[in-house]
PDB file of C-alpha atoms and ligand atoms in Angstrom:
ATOM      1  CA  UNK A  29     -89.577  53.729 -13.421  1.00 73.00           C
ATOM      2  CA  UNK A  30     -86.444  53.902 -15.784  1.00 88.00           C
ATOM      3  CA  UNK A  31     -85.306  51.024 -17.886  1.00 92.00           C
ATOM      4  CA  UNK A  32     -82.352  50.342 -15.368  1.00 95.00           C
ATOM      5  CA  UNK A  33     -84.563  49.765 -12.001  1.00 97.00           C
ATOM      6  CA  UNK A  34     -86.349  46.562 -13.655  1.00 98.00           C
ATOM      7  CA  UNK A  35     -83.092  45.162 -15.714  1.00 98.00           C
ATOM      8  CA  UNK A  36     -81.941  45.130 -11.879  1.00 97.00           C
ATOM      9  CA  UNK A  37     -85.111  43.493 -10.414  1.00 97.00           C
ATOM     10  CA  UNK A  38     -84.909  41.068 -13.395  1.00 98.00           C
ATOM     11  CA  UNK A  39     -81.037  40.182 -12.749  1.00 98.00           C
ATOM     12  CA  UNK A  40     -81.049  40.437  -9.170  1.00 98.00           C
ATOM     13  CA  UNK A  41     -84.398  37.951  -9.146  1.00 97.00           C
ATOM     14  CA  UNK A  42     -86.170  40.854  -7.406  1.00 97.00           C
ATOM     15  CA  UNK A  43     -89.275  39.573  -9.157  1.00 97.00           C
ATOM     16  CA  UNK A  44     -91.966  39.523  -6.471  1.00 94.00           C
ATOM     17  CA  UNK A  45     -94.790  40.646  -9.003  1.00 95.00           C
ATOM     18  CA  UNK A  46     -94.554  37.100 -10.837  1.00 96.00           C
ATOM     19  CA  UNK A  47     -97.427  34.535  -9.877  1.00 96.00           C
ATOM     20  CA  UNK A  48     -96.760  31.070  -9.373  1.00 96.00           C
ATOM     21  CA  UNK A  49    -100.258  30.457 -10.563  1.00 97.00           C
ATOM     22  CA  UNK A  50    -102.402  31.655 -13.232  1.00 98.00           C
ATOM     23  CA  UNK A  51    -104.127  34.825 -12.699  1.00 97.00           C
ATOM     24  CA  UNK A  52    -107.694  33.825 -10.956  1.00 97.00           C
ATOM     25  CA  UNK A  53    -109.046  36.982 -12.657  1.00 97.00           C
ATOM     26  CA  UNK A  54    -107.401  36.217 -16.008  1.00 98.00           C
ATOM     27  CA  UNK A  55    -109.491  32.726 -15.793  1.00 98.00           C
ATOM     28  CA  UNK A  56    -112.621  34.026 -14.479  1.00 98.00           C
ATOM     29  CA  UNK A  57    -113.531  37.495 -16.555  1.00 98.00           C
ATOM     30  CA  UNK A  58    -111.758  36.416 -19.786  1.00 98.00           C
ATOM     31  CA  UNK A  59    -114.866  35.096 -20.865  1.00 98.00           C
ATOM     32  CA  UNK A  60    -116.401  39.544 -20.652  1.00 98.00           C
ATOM     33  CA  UNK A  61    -114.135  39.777 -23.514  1.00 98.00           C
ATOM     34  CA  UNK A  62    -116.259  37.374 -25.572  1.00 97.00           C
ATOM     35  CA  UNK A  63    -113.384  36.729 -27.425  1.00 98.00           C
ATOM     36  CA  UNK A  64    -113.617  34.312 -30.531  1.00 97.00           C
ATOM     37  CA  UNK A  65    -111.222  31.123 -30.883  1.00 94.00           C
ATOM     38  CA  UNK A  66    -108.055  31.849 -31.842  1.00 96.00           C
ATOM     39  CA  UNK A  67    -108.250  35.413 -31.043  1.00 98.00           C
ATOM     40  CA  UNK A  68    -104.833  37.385 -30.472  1.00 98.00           C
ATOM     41  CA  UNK A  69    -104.342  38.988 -26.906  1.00 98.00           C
ATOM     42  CA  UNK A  70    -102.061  41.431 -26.391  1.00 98.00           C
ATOM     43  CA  UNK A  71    -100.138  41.005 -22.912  1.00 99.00           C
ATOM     44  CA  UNK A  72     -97.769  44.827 -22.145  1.00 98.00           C
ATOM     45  CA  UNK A  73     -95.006  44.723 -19.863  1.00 98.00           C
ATOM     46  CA  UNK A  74     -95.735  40.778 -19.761  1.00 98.00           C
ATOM     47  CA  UNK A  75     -92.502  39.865 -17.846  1.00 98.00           C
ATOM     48  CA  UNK A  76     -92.404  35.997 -17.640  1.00 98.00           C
ATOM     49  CA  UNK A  77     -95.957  35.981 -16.927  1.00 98.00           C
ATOM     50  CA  UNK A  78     -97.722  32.326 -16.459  1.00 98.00           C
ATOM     51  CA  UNK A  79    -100.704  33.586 -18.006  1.00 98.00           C
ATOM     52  CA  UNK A  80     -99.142  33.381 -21.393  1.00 98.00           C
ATOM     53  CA  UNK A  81     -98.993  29.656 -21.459  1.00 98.00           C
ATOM     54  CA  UNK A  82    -102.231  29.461 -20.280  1.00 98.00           C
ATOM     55  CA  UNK A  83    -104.052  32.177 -22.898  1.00 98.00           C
ATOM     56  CA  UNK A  84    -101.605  29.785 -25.473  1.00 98.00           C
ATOM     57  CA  UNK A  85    -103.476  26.342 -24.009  1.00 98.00           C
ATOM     58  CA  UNK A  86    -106.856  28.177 -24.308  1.00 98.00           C
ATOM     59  CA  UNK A  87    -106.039  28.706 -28.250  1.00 98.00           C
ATOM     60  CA  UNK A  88    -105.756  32.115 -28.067  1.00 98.00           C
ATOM     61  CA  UNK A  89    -102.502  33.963 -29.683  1.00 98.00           C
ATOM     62  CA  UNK A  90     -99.969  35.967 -28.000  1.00 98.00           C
ATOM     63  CA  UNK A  91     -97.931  39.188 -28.499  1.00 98.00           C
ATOM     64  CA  UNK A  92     -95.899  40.918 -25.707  1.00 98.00           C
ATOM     65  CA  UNK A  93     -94.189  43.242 -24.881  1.00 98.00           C
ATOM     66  CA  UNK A  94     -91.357  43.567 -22.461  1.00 98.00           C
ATOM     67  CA  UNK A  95     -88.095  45.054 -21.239  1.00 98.00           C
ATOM     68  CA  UNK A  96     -86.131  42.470 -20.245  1.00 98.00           C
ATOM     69  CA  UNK A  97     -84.541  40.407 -22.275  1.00 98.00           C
ATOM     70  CA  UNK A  98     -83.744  37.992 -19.893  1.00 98.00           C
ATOM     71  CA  UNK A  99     -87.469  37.816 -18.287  1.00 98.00           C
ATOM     72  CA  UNK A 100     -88.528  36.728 -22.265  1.00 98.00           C
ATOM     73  CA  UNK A 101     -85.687  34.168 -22.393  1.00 98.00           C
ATOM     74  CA  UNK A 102     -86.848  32.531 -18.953  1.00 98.00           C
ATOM     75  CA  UNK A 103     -90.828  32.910 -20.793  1.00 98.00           C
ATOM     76  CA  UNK A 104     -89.661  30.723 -23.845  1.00 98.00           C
ATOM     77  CA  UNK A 105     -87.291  27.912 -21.262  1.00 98.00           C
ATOM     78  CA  UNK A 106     -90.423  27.909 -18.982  1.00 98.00           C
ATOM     79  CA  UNK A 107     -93.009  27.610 -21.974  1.00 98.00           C
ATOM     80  CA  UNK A 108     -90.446  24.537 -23.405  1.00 98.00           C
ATOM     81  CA  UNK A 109     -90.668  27.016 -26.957  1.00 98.00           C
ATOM     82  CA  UNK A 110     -87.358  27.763 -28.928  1.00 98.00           C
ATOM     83  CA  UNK A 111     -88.221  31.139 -30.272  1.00 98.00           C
ATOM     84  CA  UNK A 112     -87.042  32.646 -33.903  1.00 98.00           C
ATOM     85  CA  UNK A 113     -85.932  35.903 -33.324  1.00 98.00           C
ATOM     86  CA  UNK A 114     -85.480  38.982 -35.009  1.00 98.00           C
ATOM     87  CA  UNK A 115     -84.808  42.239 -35.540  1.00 97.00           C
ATOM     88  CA  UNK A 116     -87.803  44.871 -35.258  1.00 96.00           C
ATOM     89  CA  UNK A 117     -86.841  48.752 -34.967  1.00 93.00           C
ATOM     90  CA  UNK A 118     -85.261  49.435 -31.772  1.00 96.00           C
ATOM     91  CA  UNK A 119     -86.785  46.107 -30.642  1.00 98.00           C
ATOM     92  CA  UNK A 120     -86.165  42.522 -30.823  1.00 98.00           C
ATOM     93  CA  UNK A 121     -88.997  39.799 -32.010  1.00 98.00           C
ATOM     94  CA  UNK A 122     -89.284  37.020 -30.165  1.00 98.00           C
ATOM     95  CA  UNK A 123     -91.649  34.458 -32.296  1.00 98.00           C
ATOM     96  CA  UNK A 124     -92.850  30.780 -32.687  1.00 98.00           C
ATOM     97  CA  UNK A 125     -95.993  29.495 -33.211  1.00 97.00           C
ATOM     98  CA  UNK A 126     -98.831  31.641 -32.173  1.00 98.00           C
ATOM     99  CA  UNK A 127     -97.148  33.647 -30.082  1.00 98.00           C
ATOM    100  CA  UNK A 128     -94.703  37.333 -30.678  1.00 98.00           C
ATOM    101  CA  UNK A 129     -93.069  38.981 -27.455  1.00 98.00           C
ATOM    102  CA  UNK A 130     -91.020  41.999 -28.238  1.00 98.00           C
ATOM    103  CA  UNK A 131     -88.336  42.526 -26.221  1.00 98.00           C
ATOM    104  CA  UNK A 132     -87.297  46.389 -25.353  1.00 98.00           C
ATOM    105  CA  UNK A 133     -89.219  49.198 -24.812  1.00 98.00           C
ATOM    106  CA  UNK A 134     -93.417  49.514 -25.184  1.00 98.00           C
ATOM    107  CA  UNK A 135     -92.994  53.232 -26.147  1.00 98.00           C
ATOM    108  CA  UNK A 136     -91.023  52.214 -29.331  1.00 98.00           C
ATOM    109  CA  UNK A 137     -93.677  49.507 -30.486  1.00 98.00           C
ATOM    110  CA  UNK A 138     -95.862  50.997 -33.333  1.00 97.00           C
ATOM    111  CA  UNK A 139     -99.608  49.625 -34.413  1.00 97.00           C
ATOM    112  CA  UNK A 140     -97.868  48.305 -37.377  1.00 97.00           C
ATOM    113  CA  UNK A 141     -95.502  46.412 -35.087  1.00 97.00           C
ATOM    114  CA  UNK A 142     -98.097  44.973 -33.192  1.00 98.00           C
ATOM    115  CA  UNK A 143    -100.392  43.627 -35.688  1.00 98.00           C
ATOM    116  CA  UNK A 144    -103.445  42.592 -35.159  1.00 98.00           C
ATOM    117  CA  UNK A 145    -104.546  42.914 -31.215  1.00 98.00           C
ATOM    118  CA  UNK A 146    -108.826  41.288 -30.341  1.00 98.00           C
ATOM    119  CA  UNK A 147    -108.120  42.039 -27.130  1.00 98.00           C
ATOM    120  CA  UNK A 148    -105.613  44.072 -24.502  1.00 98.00           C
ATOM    121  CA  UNK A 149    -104.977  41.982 -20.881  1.00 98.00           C
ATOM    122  CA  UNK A 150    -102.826  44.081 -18.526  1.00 98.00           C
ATOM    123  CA  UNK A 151    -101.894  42.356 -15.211  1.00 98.00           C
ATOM    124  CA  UNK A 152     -99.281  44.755 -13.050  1.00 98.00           C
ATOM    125  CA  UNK A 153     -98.478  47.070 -15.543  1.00 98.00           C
ATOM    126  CA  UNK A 154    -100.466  50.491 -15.510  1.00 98.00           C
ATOM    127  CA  UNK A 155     -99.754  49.858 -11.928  1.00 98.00           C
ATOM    128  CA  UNK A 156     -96.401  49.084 -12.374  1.00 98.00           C
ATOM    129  CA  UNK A 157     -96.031  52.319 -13.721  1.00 97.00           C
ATOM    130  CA  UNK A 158     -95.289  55.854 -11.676  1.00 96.00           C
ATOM    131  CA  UNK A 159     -98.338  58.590 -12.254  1.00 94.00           C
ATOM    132  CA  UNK A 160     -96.389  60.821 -14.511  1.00 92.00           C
ATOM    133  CA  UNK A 161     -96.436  57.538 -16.812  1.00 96.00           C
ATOM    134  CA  UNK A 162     -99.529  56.630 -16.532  1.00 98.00           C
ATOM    135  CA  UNK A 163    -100.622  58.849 -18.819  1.00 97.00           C
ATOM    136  CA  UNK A 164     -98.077  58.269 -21.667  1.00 97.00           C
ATOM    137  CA  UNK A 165     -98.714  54.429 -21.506  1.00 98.00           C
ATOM    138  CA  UNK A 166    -102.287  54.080 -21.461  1.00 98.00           C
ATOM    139  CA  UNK A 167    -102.462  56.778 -24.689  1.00 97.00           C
ATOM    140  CA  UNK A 168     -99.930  54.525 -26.512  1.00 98.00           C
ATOM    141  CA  UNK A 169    -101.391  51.389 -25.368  1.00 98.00           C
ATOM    142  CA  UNK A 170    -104.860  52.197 -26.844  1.00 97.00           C
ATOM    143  CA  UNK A 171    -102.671  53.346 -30.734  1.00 97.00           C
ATOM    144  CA  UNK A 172    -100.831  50.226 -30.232  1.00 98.00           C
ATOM    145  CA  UNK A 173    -103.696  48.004 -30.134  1.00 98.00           C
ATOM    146  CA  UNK A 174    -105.990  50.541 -31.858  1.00 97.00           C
ATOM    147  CA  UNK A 175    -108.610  50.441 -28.940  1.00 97.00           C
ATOM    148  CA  UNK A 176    -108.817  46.756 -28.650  1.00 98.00           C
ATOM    149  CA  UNK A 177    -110.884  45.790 -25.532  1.00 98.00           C
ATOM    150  CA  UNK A 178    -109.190  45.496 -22.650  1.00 98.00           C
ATOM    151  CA  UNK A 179    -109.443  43.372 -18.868  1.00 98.00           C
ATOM    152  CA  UNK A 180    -107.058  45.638 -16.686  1.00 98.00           C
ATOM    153  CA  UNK A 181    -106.373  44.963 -13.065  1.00 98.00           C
ATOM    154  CA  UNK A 182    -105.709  47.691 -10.746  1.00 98.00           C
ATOM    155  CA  UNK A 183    -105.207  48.304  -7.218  1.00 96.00           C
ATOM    156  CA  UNK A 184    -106.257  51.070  -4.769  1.00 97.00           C
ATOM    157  CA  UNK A 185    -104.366  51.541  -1.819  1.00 97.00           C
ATOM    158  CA  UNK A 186    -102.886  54.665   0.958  1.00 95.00           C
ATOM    159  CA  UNK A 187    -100.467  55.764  -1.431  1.00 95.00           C
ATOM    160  CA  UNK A 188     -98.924  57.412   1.690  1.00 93.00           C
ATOM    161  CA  UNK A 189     -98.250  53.761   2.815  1.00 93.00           C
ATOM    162  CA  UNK A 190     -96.207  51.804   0.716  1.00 92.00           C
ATOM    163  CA  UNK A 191     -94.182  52.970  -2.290  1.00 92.00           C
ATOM    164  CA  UNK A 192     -95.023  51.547  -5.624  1.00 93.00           C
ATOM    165  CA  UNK A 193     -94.501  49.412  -8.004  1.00 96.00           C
ATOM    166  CA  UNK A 194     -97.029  48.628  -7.752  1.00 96.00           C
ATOM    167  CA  UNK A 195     -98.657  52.034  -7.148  1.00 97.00           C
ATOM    168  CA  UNK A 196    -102.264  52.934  -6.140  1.00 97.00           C
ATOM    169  CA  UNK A 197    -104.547  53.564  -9.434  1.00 98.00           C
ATOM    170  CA  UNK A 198    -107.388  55.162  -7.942  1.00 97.00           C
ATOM    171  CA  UNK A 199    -110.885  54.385 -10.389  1.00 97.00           C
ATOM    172  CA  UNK A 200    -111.007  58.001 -10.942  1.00 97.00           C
ATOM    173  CA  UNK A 201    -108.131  57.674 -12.937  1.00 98.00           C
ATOM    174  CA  UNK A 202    -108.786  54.785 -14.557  1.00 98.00           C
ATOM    175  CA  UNK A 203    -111.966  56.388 -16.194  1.00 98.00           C
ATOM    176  CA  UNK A 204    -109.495  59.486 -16.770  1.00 98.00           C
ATOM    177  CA  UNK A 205    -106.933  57.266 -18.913  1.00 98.00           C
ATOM    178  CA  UNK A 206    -110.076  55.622 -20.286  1.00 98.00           C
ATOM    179  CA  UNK A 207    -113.116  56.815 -20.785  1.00 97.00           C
ATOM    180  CA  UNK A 208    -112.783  58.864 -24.222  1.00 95.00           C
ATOM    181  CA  UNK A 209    -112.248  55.756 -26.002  1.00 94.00           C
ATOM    182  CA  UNK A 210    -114.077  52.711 -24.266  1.00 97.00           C
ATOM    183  CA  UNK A 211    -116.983  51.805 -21.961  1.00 97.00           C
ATOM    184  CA  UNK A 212    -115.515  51.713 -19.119  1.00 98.00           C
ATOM    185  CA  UNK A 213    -117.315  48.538 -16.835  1.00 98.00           C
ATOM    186  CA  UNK A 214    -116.764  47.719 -13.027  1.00 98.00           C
ATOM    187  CA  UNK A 215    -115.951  43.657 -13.241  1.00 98.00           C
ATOM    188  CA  UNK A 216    -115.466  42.666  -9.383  1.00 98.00           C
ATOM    189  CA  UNK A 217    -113.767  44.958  -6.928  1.00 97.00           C
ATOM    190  CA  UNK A 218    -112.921  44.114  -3.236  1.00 96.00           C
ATOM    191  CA  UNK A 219    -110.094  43.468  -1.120  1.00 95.00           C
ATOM    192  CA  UNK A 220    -106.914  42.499  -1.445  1.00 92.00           C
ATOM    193  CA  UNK A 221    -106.400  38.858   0.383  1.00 87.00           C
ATOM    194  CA  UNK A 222    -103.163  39.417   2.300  1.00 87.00           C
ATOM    195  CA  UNK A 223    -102.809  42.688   1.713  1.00 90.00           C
ATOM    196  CA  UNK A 224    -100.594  43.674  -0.847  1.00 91.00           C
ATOM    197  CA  UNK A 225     -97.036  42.423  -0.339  1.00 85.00           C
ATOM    198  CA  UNK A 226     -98.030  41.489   2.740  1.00 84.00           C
ATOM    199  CA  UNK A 227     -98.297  44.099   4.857  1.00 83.00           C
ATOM    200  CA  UNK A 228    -100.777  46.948   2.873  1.00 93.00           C
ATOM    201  CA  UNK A 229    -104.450  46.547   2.929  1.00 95.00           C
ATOM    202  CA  UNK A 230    -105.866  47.677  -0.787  1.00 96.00           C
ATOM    203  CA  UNK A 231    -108.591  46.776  -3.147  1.00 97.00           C
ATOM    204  CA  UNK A 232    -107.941  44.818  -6.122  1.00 96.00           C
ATOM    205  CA  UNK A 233    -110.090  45.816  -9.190  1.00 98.00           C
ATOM    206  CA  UNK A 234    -111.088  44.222 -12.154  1.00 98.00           C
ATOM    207  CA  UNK A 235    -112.383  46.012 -14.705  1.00 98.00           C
ATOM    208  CA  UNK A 236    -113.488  45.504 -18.570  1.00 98.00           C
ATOM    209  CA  UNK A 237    -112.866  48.425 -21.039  1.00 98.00           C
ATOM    210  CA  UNK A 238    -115.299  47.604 -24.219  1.00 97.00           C
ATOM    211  CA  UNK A 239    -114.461  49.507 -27.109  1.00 88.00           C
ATOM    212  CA  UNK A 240    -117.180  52.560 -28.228  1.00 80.00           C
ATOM    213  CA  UNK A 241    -118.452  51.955 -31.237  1.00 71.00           C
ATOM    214  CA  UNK A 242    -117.080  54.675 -33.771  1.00 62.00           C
ATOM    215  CA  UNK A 243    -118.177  56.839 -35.626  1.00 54.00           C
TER     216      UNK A 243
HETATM  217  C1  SAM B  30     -94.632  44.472 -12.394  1.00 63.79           C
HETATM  218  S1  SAM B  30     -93.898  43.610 -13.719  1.00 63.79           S
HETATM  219  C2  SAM B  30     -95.315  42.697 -14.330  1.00 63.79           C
HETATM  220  C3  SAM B  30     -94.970  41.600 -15.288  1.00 63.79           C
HETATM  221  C4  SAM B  30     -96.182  40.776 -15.755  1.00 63.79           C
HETATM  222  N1  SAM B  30     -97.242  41.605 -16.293  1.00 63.79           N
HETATM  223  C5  SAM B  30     -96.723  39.897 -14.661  1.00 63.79           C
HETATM  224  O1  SAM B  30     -97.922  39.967 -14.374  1.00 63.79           O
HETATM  225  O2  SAM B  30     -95.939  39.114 -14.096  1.00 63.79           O
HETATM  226  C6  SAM B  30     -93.697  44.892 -14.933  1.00 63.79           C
HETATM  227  C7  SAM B  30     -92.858  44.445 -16.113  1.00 63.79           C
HETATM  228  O3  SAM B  30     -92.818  45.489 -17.073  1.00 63.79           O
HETATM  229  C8  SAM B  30     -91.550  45.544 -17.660  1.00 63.79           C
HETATM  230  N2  SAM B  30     -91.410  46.919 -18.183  1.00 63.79           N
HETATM  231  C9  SAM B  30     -91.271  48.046 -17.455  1.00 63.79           C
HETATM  232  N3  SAM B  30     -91.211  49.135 -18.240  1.00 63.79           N
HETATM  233  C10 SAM B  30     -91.329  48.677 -19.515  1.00 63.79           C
HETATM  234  C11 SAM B  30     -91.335  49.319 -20.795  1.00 63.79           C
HETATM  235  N4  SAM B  30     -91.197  50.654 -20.917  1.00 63.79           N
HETATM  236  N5  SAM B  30     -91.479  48.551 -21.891  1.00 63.79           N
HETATM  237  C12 SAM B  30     -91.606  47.190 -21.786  1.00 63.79           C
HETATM  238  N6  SAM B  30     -91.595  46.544 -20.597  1.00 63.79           N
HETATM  239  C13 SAM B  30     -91.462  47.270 -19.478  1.00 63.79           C
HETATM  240  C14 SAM B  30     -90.591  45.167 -16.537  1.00 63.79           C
HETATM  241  O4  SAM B  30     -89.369  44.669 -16.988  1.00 63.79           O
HETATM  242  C15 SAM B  30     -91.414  44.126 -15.780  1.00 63.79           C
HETATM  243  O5  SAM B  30     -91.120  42.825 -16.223  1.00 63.79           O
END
């Protein structure tokens, strides 16, 4: 999707992808990441996400990365945070304590940027993403966060039903984006309750990417 189609969702309040609730998924598999205490998770394409707040009252730490800059400045109202911000490449840095959203483009976020990543959480955005995409992202999401391990959520559905976002990531491809760099691990898988917006029956997957040891 071009930069344009979600500054329009985001204005027009087209925003049916946000949760009014924490992510069940987040809250059950976070624990697969055997993350330590203060470990810093990187959320892409984070939006206004509630999960933020709640990784931040878990004691983890928080960098993000998203398009919008109004989705970030309705993160920080919501969160009750007034953020320092400032200038980063193409991007703007969005920072208080413990947490670092970046505000433009994912593509023009470097390793360096990022800093320090334990672990990778994408909710709705490899699927958010059309299949040419796909590919680009989950190459520079792996730099970015130099193969953290990850908990990605994906769905599976008739492609030839619904349009996307959010599209159908069939497994195949997640162990084709994947597999070269992590162990690729089957967390819960099963269907969708309610179909997804309403009206298209599809799988939702959870699944943990450990990193391979190198070398
Ligand atoms: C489907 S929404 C998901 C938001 C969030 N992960 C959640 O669970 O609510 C995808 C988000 O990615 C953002 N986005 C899309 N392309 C992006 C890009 N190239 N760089 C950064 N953010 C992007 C959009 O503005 C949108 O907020």
């Amino acid at each position: 999707m071009e930069p344009d189609f979600w500054h329009q969702r985001w204005h027009n309040n087209q925003i049916g992808f946000h949760e009014s609730a924490v992510n069940p998924s987040l809250v059950t598999h976070l624990p697969s990441l055997e993350l330590a205490g203060g470990s810093r998770v990187f959320v892409p394409l984070c939006g206004k996400t509630l999960d933020i707040g709640w990784l931040l009252s878990q004691g983890y730490s928080v960098v993000g990365a998203e398009l919008s800059q109004l989705a970030v400045e309705q993160l920080f109202t919501d969160l009750g945070i007034e953020p320092g911000i400032t200038e980063a490449g193409r991007l703007s840095r969005y920072h208080a304590r413990g947490i670092d959203i970046f505000v433009g483009d994912i593509f023009d976020l470097t390793p360096k940027m990022v800093g320090q990543v334990d672990a990778v959480y994408d909710r709705a955005a490899l699927v958010a993403l059309p299949e040419p995409m796909r590919k680009q992202y989950t190459a520079h999401l792996s730099a970015i966060s130099r193969v953290a391990p990850q908990l990605l959520i994906t769905f599976e559905y008739d492609q030839q039903l619904m349009n996307g976002p959010p599209f159908s990531v069939p497994n195949n491809e997640v162990h084709s984006h994947y597999d070269d760099h992590y162990r690729v691990v089957s967390l819960s898988s099963g269907p969708l309750v309610g179909g997804l917006k309403g009206k298209t029956a599809a799988i939702a997957n959870v699944w943990l990417l450990k990193s391979r040891p190198q070398g």
